[in-house]
Short mmCIF file of C-alpha atoms in Angstrom, two decimals:
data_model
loop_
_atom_site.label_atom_id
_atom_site.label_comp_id
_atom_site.label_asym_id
_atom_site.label_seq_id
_atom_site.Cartn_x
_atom_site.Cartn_y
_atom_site.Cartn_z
CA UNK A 1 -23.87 -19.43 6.71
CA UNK A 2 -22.00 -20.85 3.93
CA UNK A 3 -18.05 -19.37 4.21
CA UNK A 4 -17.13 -20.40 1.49
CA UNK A 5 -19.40 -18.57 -0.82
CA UNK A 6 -18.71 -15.15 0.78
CA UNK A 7 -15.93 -12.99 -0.74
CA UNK A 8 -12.91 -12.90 0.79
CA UNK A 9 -11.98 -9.89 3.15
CA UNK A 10 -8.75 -9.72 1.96
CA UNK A 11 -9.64 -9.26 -1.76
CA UNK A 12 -12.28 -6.88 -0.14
CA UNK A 13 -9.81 -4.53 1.01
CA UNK A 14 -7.55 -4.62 -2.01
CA UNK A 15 -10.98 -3.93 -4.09
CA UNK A 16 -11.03 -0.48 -1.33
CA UNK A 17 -7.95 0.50 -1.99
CA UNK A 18 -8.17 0.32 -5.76
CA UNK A 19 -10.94 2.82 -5.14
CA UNK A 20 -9.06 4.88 -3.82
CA UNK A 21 -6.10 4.81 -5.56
CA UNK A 22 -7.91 4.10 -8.95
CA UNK A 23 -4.08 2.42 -10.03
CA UNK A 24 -3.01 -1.30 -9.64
CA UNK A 25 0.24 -0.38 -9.86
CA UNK A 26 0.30 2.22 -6.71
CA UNK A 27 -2.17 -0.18 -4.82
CA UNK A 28 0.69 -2.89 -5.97
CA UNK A 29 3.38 -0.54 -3.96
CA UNK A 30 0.61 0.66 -1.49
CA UNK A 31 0.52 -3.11 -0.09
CA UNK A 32 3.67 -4.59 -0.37
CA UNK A 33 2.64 -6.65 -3.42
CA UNK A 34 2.70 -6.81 -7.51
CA UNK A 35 0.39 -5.26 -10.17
CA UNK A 36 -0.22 -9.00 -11.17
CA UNK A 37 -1.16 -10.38 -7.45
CA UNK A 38 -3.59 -7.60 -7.74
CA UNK A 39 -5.23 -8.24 -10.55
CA UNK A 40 -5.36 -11.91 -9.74
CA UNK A 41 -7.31 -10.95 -6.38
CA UNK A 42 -9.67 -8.60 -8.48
CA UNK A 43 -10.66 -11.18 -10.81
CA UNK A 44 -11.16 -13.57 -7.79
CA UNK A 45 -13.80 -11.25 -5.96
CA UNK A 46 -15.36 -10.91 -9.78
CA UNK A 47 -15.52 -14.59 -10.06
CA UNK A 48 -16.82 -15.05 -6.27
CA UNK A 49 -19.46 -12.29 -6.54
CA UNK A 50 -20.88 -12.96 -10.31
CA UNK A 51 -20.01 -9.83 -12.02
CA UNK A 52 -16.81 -7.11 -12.53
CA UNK A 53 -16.45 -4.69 -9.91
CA UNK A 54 -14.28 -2.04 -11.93
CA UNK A 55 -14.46 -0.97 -15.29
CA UNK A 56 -11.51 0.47 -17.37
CA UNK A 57 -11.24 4.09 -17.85
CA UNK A 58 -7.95 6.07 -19.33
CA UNK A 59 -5.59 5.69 -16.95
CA UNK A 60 -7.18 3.88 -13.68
CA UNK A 61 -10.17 2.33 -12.87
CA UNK A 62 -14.01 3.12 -11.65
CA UNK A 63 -16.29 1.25 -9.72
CA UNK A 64 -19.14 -0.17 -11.25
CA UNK A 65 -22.87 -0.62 -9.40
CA UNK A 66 -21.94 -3.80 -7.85
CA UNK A 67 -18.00 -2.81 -6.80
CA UNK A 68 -19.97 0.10 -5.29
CA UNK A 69 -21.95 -1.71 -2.76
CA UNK A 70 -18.67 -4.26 -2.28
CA UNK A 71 -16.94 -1.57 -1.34
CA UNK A 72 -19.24 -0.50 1.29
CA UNK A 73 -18.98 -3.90 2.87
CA UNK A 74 -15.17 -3.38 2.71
CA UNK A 75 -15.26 -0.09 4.37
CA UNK A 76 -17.14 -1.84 7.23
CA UNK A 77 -14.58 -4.50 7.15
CA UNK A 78 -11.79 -1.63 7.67
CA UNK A 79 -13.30 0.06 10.23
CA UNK A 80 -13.91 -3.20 12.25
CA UNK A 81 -9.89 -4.05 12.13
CA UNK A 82 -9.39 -0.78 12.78
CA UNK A 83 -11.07 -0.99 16.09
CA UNK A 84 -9.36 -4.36 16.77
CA UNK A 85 -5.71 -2.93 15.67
CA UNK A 86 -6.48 -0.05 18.29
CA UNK A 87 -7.35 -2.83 21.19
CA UNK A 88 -4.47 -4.80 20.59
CA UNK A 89 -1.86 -1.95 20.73
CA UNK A 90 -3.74 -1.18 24.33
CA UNK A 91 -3.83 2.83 23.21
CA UNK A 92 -7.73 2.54 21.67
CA UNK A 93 -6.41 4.47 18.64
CA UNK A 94 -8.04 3.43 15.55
CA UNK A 95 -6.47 5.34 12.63
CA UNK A 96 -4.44 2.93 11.18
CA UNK A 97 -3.27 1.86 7.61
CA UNK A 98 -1.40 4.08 4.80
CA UNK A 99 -2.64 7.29 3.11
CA UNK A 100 -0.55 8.42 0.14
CA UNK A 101 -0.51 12.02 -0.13
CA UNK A 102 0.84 13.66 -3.57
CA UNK A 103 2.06 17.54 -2.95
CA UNK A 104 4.10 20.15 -4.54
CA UNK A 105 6.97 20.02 -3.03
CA UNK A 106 7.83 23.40 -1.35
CA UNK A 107 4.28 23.37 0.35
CA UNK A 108 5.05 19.66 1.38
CA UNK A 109 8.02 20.36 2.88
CA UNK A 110 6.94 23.68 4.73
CA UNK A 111 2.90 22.68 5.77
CA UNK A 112 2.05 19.05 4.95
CA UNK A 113 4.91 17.48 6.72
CA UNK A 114 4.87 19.15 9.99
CA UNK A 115 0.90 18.62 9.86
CA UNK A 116 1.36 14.87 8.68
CA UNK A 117 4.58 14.27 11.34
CA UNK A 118 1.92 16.18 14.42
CA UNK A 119 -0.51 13.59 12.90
CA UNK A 120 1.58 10.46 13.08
CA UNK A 121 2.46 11.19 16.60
CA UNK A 122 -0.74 11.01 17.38
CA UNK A 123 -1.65 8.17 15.74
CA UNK A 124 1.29 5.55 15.40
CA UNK A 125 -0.22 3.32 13.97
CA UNK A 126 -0.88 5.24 10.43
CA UNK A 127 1.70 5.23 7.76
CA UNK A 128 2.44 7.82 5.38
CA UNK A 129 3.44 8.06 2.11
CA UNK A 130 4.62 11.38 0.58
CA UNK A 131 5.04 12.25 -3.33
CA UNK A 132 6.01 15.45 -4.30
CA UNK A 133 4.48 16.95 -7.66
CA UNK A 134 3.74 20.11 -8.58
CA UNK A 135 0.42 19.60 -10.97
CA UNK A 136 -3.22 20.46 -11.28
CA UNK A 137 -5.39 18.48 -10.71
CA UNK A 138 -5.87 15.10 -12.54
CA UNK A 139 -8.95 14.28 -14.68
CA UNK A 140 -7.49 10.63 -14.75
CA UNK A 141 -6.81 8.76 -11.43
CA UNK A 142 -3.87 9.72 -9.64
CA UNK A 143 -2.99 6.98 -7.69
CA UNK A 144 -3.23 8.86 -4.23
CA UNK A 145 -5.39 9.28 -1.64
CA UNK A 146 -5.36 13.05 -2.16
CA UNK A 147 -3.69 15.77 -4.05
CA UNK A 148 -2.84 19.18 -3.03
CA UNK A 149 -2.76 20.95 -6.15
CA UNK A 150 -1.98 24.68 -6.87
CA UNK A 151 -3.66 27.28 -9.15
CA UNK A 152 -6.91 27.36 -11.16
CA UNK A 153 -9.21 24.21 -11.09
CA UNK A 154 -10.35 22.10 -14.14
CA UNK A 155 -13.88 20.33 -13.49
CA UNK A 156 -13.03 16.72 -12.62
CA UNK A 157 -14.51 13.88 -10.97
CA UNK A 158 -12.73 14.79 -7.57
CA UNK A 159 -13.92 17.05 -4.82
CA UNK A 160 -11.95 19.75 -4.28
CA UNK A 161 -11.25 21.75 -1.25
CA UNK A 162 -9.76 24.85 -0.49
CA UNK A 163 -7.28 25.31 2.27
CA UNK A 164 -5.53 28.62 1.23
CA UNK A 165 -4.30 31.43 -1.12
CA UNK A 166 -0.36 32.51 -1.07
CA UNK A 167 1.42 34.91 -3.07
CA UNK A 168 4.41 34.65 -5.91
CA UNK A 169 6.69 37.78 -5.17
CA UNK A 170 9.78 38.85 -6.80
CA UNK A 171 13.03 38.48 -4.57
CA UNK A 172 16.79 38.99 -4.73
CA UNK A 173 19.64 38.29 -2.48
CA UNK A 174 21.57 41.04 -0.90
CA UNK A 175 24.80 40.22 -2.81
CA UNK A 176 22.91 40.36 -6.07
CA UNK A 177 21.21 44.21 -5.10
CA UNK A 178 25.18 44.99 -4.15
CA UNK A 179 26.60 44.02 -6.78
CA UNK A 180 24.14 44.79 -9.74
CA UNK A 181 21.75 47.04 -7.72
CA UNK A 182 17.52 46.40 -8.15
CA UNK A 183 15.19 47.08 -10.95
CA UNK A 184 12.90 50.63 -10.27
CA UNK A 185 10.08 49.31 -12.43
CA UNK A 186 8.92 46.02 -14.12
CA UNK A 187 10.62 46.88 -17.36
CA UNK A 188 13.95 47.44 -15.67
CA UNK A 189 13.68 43.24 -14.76
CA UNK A 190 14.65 42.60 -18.84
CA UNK A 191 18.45 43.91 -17.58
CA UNK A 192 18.64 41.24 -14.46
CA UNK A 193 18.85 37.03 -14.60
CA UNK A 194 15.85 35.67 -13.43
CA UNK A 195 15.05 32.38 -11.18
CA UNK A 196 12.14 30.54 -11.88
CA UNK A 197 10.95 27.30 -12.80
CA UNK A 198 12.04 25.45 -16.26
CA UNK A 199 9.20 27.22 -18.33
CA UNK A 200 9.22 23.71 -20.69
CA UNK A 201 8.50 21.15 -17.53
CA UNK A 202 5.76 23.25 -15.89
CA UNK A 203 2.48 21.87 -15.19
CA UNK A 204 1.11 24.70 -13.79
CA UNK A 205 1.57 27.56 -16.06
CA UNK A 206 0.85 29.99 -13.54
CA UNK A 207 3.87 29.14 -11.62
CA UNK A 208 6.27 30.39 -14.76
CA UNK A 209 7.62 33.43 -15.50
CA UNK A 210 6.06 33.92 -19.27
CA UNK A 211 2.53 33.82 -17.62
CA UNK A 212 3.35 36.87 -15.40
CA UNK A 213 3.48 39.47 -18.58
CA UNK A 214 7.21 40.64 -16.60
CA UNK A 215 9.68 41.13 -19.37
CA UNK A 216 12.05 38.92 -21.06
CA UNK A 217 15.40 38.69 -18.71
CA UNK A 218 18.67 39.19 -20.03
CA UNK A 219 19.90 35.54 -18.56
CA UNK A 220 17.51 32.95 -16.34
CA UNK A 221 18.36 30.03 -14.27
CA UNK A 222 15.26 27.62 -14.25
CA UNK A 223 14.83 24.39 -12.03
CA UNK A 224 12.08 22.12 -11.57
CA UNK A 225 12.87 22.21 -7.82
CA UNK A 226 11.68 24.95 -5.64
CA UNK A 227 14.43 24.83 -3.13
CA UNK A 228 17.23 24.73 -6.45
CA UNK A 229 15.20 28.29 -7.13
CA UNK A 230 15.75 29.50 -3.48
CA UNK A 231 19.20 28.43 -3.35
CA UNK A 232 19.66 30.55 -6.67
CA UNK A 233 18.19 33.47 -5.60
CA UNK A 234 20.66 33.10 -2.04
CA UNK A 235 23.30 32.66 -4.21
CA UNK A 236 22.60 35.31 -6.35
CA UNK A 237 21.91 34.03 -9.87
CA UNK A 238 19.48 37.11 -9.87
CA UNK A 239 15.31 37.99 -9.03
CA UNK A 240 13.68 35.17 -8.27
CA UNK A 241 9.69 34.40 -8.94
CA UNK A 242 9.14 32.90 -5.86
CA UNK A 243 6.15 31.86 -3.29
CA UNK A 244 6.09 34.06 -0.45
CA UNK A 245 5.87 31.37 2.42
CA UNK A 246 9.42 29.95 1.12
CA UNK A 247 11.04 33.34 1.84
CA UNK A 248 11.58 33.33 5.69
CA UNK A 249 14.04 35.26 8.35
CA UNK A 250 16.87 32.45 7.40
CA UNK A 251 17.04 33.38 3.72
CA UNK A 252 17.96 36.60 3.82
CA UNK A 253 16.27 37.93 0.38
CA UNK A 254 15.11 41.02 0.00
CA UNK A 255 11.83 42.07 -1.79
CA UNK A 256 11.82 43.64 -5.42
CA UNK A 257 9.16 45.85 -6.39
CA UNK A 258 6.73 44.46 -3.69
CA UNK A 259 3.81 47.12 -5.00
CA UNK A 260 4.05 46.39 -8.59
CA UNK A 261 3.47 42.88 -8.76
CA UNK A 262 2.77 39.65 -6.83
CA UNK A 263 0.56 36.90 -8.05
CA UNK A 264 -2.36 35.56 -5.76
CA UNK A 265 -3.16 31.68 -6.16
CA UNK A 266 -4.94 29.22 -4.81
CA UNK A 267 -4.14 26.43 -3.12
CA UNK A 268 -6.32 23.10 -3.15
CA UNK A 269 -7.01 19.50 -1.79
CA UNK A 270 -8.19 17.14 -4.28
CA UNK A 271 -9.64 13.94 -3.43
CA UNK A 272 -12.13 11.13 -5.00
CA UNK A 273 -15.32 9.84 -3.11
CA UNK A 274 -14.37 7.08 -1.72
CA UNK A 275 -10.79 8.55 -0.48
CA UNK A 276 -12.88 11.03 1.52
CA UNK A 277 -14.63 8.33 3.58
CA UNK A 278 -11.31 7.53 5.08
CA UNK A 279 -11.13 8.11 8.55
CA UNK A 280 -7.31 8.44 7.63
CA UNK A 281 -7.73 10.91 5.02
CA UNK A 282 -10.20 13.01 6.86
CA UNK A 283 -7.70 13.19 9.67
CA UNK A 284 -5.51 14.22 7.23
CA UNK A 285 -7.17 17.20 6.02
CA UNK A 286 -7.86 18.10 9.73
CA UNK A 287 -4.25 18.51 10.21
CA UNK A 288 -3.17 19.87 7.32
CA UNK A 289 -5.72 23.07 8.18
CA UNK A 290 -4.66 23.14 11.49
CA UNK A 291 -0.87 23.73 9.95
CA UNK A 292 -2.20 26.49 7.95
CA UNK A 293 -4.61 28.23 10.18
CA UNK A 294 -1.89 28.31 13.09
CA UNK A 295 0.70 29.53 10.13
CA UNK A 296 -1.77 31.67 8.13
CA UNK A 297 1.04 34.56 8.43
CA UNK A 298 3.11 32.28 6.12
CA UNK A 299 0.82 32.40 3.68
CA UNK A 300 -0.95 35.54 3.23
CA UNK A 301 1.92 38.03 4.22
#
C-alpha cells in the first residue's frame, strides 16, 4: 500500500466536521484553528482524492457524492481514535471530542445544562460547547451540531425531533398586584406595563406579545434576555409573558388570568444527517430527554 497516495486522516476529520457544522468559520473555532488553515486542508483532500468534496450553498457547505463516501471513511477513522482515546485514559469510555449545541437560552440554562453537565460527568473526555439563541430553525447551515429550536417548524434539510411542549403564561410579582392590583379579564391588561421580549429582535414571533391578540399595554419593558424579563416581572415592571418552566417556588410570581390564556408550543431538536451519526450527539439527545422526562412537571404544569 502506497501511503502516500491515501488522504490524510487529519484533513479527513476536518472534512467530518465541516459536515457537520456546514461553516469553516465554526469548524475554524471548533478546532483550535483559522477559516484559512481550513480551507487549505479542504483543497488538499480535493487535490489528493481527484475531485471537490463540498459544494457552495448560501451560507455553508454540502457534501457532494464523493465527500459523501470520504466522510464515511472519516467516521470510521473517528470511531477508531475514539476507542484508542478510551484505552489510553484506562476508563474504556469512548465519547470523546466537542459537540456544539445552539439553545434558547432560558431552556439552556434550566434543561440542557444540567443534562449536558450529568453527561460530561460521565464522559470526561467530551467537550461542550454552548450557544444560546432563541431562533427557528435554520434552512441554511447553522454551524452546530444541533439546535433546539422553539415554536412551529419550517421544512428544512434537518431532522427534527420533538422533545416537549411548555406553556407561555401571564405572571406578576406580588408587589406589582399590591400596589396596582391584577387585571379581571384580558382587556383589563391594556391598563398594566407588560414584560416581554423586544417585539423588533424576535425570531420567533410566537414568543412576542403582538402574536398573542392580548391588548396593547399602557407601558412595556422588552429584553432580548429571558432572565432580564423574569427579573422585571420580580421587580415589578408589570405582567410578564413568560414560559411556565422559568416561574419556580424562588420567584415568587403569581399567576394572572391562568384560565383565559396561555400559549402551548413546541419545543424541538434540530440536527443534519451526518450530526446525527455522532455517537456524541446521540448521547446528547439521550440526556437531554432524560432531563425532561425526569422534569416533565416543569414543563407541562
Amino acid at each position: 500500500m502506497d501511503l502516500k497516495r491515501l488522504p490524510s486522516p487529519d484533513d479527513l476529520l476536518i472534512l467530518l466536521t465541516v459536515a457537520r457544522l456546514g461553516r469553516f468559520n465554526a469548524v475554524a473555532e471548533t478546532l483550535g484553528t483559522t477559516h484559512t488553515t481550513i480551507s487549505r486542508r479542504i483543497l488538499a483532500l480535493d487535490k489528493q482524492l481527484g475531485g471537490r468534496t463540498l459544494e457552495r450553498i448560501p451560507h455553508g457547505w454540502e457534501l457532494t457524492e464523493l465527500g459523501s463516501q470520504a466522510v464515511a471513511a472519516a467516521e470510521s477513522i473517528e470511531g477508531t481514535l475514539g476507542l484508542l482515546a478510551g484505552r489510553l485514559s484506562h476508563s474504556g469510555d469512548t465519547l470523546s471530542g466537542v459537540v456544539r449545541i445552539s439553545t434558547p437560552d432560558g431552556f439552556g440554562a434550566e434543561f440542557v445544562a444540567p443534562a449536558l453537565v450529568r453527561l460530561q460527568r460521565a464522559h470526561p473526555l467530551l467537550n461542550v460547547e454552548l450557544l444560546s439563541d432563541t431562533r427557528k430553525v435554520s434552512r441554511n447551515r447553522s454551524g452546530v451540531d444541533l439546535e433546539v429550536v422553539v415554536g412551529n417548524l419550517e421544512p428544512g434539510n434537518a431532522q427534527p425531533i420533538f422533545l416537549s411542549n411548555y406553556f407561555l403564561r401571564l405572571y406578576a410579582s406580588p408587589s406589582y398586584a399590591r400596589d396596582h392590583g391584577l387585571p379581571e379579564t384580558l382587556d383589563d391588561v391594556r391598563q398594566h406595563g407588560f414584560v416581554s421580549y423586544v417585539e423588533s429582535a424576535l425570531k420567533v414571533e410566537e414568543l412576542g406579545h403582538r402574536s398573542t391578540q392580548l391588548p396593547v399595554p399602557r407601558s412595556s419593558f422588552q429584553a432580548t434576555s429571558i432572565f432580564a424579563q423574569v427579573e422585571a416581572v420580580r421587580r415589578g415592571a408589570g405582567i410578564g409573558l413568560l414560559p411556565n418552566f422559568m416561574v419556580t417556588r424562588r420567584t415568587g410570581l403569581l399567576p394572572v388570568l391562568p384560565h383565559d390564556f396561555q400559549r402551548q408550543l413546541p419545543i424541538w431538536a434540530v440536527a443534519r444527517a451526518e450530526s446525527l451519526r455522532s455517537a456524541a450527539v446521540q448521547a446528547v439527545l439521550a440526556s437531554l430527554r432524560s432531563e425532561i422526562q425526569d422534569r416533565g412537571e416543569d414543563l407541562g404544569g
